[in-house]
PDB file of C-alpha atoms and ligand atoms in Angstrom:
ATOM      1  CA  UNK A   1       0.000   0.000   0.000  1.00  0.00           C
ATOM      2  CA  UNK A   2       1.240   3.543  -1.024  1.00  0.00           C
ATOM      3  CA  UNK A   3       0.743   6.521   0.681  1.00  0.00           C
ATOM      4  CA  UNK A   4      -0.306   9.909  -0.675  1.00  0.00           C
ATOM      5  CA  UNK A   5       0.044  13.046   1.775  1.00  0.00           C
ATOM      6  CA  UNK A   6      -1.952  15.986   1.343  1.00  0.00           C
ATOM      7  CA  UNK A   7      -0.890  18.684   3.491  1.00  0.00           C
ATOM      8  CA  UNK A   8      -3.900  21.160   2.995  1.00  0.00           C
ATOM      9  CA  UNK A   9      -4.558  24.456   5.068  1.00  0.00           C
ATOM     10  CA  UNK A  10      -8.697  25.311   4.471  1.00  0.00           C
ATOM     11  CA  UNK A  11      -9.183  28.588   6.965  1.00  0.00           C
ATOM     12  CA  UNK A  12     -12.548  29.030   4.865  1.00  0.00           C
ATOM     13  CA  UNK A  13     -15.229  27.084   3.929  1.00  0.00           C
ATOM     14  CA  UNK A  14     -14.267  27.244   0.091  1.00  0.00           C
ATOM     15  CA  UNK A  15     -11.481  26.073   1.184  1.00  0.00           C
ATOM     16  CA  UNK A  16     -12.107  23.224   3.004  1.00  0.00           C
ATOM     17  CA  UNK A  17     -14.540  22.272  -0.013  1.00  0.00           C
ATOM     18  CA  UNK A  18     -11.312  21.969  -1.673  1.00  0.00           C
ATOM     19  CA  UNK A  19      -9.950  19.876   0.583  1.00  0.00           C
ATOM     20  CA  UNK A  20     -12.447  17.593   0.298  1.00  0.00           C
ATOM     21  CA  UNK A  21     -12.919  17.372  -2.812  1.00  0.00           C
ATOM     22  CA  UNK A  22      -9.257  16.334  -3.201  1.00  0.00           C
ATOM     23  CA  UNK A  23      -9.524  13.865  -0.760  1.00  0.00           C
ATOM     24  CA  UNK A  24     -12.614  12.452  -2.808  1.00  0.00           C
ATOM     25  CA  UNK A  25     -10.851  12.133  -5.894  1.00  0.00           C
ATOM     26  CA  UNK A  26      -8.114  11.251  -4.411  1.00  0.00           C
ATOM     27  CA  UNK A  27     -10.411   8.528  -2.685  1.00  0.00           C
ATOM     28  CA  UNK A  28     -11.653   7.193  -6.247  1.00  0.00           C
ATOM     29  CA  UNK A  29     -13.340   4.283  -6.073  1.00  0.00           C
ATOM     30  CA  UNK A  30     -11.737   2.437  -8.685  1.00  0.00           C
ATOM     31  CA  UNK A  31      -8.030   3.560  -7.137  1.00  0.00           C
ATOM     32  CA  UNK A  32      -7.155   0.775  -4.480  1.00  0.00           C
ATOM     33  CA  UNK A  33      -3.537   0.705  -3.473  1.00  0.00           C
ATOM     34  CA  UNK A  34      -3.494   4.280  -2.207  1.00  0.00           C
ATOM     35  CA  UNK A  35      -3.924   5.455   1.668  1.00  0.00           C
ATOM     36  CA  UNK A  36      -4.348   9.563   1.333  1.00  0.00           C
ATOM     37  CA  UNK A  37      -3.874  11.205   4.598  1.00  0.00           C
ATOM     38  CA  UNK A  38      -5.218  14.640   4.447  1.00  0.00           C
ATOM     39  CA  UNK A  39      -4.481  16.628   6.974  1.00  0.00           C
ATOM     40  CA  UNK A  40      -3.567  20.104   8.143  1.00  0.00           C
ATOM     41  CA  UNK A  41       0.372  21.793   7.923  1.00  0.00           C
ATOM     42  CA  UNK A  42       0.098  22.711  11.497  1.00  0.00           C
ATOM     43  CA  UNK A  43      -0.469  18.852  12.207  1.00  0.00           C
ATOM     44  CA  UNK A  44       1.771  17.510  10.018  1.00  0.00           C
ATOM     45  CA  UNK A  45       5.238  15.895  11.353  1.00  0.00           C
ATOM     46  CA  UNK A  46       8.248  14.957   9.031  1.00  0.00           C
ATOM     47  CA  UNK A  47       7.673  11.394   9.786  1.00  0.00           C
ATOM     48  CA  UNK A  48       4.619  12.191   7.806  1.00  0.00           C
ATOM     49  CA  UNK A  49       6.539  13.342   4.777  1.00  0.00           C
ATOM     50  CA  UNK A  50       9.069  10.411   5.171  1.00  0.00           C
ATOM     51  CA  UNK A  51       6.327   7.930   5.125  1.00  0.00           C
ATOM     52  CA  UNK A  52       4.886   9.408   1.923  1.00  0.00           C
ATOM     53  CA  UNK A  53       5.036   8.404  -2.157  1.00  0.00           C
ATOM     54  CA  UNK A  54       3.578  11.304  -2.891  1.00  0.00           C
ATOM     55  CA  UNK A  55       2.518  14.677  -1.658  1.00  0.00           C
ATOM     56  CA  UNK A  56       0.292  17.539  -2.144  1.00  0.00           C
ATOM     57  CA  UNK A  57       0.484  20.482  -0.689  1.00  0.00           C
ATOM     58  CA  UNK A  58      -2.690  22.902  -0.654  1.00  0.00           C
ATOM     59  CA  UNK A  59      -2.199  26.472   0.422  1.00  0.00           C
ATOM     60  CA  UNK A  60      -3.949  29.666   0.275  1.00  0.00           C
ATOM     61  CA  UNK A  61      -2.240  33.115  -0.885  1.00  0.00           C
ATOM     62  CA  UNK A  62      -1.795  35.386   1.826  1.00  0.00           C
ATOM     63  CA  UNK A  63      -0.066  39.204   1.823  1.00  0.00           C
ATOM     64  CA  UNK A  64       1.702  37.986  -1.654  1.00  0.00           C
ATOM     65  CA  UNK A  65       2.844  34.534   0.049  1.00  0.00           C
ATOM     66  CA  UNK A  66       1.764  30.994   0.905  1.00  0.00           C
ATOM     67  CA  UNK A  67      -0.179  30.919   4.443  1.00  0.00           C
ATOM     68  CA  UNK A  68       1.812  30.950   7.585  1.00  0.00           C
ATOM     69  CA  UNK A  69       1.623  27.436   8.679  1.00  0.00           C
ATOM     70  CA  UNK A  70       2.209  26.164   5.138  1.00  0.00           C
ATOM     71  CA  UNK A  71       5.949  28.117   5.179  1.00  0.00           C
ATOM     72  CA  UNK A  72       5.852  26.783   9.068  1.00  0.00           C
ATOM     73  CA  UNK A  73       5.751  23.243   7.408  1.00  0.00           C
ATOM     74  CA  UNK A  74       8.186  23.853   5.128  1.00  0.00           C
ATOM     75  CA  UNK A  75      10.850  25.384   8.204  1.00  0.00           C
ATOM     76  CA  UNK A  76       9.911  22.608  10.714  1.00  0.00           C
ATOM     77  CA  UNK A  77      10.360  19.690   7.976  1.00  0.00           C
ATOM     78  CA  UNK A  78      13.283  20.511   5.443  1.00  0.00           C
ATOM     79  CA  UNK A  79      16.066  19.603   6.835  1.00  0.00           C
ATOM     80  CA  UNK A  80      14.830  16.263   8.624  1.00  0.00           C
ATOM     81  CA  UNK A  81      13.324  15.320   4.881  1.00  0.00           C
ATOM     82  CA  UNK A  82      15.923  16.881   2.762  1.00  0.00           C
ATOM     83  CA  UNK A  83      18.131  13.456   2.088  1.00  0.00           C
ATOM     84  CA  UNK A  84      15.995  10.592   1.886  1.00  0.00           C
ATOM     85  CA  UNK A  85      12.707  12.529  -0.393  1.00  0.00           C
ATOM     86  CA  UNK A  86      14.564  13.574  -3.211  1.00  0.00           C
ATOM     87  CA  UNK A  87      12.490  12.809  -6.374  1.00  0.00           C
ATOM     88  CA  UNK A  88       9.473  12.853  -4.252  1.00  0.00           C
ATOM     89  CA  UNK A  89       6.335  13.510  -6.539  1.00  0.00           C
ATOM     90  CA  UNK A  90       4.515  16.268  -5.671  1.00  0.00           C
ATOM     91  CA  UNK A  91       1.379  18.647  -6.647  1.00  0.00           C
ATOM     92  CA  UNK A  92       0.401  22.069  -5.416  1.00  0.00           C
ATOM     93  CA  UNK A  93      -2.483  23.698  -5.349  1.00  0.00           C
ATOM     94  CA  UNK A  94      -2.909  27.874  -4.566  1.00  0.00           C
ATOM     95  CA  UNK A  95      -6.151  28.828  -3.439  1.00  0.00           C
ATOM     96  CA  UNK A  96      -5.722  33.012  -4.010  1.00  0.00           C
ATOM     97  CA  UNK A  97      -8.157  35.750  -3.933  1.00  0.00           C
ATOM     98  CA  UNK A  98      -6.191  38.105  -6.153  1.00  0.00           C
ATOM     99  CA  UNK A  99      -3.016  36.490  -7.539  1.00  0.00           C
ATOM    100  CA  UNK A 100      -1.042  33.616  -6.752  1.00  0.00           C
ATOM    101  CA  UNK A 101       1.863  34.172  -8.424  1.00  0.00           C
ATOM    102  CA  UNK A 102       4.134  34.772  -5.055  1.00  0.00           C
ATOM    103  CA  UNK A 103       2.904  31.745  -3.156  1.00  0.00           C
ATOM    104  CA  UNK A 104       3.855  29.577  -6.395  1.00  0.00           C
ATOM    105  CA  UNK A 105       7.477  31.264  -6.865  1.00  0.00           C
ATOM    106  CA  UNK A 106       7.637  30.554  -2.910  1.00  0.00           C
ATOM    107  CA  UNK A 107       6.849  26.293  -3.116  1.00  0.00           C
ATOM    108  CA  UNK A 108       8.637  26.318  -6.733  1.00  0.00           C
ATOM    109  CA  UNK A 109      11.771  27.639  -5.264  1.00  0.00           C
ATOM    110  CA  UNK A 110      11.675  25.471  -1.768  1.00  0.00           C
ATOM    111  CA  UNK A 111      11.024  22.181  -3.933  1.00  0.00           C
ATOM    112  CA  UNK A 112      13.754  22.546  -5.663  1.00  0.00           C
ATOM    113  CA  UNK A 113      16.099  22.883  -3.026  1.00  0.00           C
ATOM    114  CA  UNK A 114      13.981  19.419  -1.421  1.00  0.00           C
ATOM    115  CA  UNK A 115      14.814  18.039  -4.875  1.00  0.00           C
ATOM    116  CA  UNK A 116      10.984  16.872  -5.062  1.00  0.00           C
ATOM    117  CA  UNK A 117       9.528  16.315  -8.482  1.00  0.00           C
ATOM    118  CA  UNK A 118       6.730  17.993  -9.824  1.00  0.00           C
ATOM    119  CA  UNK A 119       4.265  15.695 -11.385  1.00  0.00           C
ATOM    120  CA  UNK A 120       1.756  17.729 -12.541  1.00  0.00           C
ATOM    121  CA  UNK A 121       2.340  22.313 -13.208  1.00  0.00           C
ATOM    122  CA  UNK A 122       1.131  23.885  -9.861  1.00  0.00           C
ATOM    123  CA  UNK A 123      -2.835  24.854 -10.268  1.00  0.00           C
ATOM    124  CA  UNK A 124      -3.674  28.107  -8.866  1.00  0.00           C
ATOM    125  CA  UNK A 125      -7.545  28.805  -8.351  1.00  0.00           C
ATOM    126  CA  UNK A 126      -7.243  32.498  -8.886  1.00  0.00           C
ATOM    127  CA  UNK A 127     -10.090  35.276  -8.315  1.00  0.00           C
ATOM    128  CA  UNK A 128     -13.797  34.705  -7.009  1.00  0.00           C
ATOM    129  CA  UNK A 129     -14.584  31.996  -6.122  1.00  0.00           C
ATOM    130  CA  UNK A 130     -15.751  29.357  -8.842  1.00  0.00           C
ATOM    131  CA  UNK A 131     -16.979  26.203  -8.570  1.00  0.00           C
ATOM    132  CA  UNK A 132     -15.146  24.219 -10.822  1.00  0.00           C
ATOM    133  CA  UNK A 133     -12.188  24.721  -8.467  1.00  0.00           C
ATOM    134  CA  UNK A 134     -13.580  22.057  -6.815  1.00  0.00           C
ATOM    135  CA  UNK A 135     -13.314  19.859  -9.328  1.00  0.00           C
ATOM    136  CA  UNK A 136     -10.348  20.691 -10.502  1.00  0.00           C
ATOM    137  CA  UNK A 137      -8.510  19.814  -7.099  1.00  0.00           C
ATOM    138  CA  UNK A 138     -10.579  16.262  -7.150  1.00  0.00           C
ATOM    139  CA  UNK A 139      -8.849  15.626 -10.903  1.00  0.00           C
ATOM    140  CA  UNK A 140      -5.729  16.400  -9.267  1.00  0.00           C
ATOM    141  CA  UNK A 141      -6.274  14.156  -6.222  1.00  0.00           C
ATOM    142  CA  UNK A 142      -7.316  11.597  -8.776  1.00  0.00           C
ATOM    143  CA  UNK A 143      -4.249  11.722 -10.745  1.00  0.00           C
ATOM    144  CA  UNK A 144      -1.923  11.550  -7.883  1.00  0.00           C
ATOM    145  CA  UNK A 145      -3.392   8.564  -6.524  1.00  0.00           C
ATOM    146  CA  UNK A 146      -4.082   6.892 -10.111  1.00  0.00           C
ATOM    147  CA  UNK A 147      -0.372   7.948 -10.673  1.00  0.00           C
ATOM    148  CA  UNK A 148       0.847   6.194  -7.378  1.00  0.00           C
ATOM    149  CA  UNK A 149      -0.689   3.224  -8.048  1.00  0.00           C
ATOM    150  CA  UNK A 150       0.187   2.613 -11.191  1.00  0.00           C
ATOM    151  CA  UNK A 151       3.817   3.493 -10.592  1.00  0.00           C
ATOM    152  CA  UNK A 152       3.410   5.880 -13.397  1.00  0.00           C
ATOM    153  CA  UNK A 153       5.530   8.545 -10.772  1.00  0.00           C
TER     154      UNK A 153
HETATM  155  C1  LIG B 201      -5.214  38.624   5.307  1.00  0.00           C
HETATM  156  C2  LIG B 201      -5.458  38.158   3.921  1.00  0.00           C
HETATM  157  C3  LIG B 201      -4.521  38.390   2.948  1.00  0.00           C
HETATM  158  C4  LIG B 201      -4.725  37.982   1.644  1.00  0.00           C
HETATM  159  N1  LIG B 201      -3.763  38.211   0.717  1.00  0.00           N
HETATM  160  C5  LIG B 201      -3.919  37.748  -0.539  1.00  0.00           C
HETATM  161  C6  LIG B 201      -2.879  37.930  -1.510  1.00  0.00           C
HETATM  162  O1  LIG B 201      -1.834  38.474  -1.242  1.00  0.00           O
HETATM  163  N2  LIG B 201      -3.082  37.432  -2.747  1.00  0.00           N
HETATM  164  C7  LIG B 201      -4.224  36.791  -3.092  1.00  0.00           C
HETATM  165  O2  LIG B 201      -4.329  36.355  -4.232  1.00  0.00           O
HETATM  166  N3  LIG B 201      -5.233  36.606  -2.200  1.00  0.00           N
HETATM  167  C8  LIG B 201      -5.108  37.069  -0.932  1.00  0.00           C
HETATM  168  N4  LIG B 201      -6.097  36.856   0.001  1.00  0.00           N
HETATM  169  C9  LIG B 201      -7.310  36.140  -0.382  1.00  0.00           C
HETATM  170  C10 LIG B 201      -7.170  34.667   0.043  1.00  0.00           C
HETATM  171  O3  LIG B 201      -6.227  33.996  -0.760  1.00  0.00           O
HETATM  172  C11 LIG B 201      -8.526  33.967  -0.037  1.00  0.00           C
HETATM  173  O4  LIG B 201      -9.453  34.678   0.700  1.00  0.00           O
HETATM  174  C12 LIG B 201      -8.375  32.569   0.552  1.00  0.00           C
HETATM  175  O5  LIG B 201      -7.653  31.790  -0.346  1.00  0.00           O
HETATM  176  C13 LIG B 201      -9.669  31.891   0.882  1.00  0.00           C
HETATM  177  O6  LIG B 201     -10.464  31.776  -0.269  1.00  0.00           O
HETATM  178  P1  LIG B 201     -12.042  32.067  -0.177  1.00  0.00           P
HETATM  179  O7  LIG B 201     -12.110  33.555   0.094  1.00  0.00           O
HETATM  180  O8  LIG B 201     -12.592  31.668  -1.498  1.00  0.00           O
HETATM  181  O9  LIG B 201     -12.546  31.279   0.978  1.00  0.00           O
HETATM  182  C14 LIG B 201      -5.913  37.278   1.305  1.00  0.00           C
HETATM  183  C15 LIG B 201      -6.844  37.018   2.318  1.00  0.00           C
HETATM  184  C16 LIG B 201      -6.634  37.452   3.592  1.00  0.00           C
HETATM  185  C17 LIG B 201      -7.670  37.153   4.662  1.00  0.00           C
END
């Protein structure tokens, strides 16, 4: 059994329809070999990130940046993930009222120094809210986990 991480901060309730609707698709029914453990940044432990095959990472855009506790993730995790993740496939996902652009430049430039691998271009849900967002993030959820199991990653 495989294990995809989503590390996924919803302050809002669009955003926590996000979050589960990534969780749903990444849920599928027809995917079997996948455990997804969503859960918040604030909850989430390196030994989280070292048991994963894959990880997504769901943030909103704050003040031009990802949130707080998704760059408090990122500074409480590197260095005890750094060596044995490299090539770890991973997703984002930007939740951003205005823009976006910051909080991707942000999670671009930090994966590359982890030396994860994008698997899929970072999707940012930009502007008011819409609800195909939501369906968007399941597709991506969906494709992770199809991904995973299939050892396409
Ligand atoms: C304090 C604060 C700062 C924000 N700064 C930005 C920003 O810099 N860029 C942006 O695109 N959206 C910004 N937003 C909007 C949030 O990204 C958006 O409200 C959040 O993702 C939740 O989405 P929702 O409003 O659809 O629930 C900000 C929101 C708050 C509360």
């Amino acid at each position: 059994m495989k294990t995809l991480l989503a590390v996924v901060h919803a302050p809002s309730p669009n955003t926590q329809r996000l979050s589960d609707a990534l969780e749903a698709g990444a849920r599928h029914h027809d995917i079997e070999g996948i455990d997804c453990v969503c859960q918040s940044p604030l909850e989430t432990v390196p030994d989280d990130i070292l048991n994963a095959d894959g990880i997504i990472i769901g943030t909103t855009e704050n003040l031009g940046y990802m949130a707080g506790l998704t760059k408090d993730l990122f500074d409480r995790c590197y260095y005890d993930v750094l060596e044995q993740k490299q090539g770890l496939p991973c997703a984002l996902y930007v939740r951003a009222g205005l823009d976006g652009t910051g909080t991707q430049r942000g999670i671009e430039s930090i994966v590359t120094g982890l030396r994860w691998r994008w698997v899929q271009p970072p999707l940012i849900l930009r502007g008011q809210w819409d609800h195909t967002f939501c369906g968007q993030v399941e597709e991506l959820g969906t494709y992770m986990a199809a991904g995973l199991e299939n050892g396409l990653f």
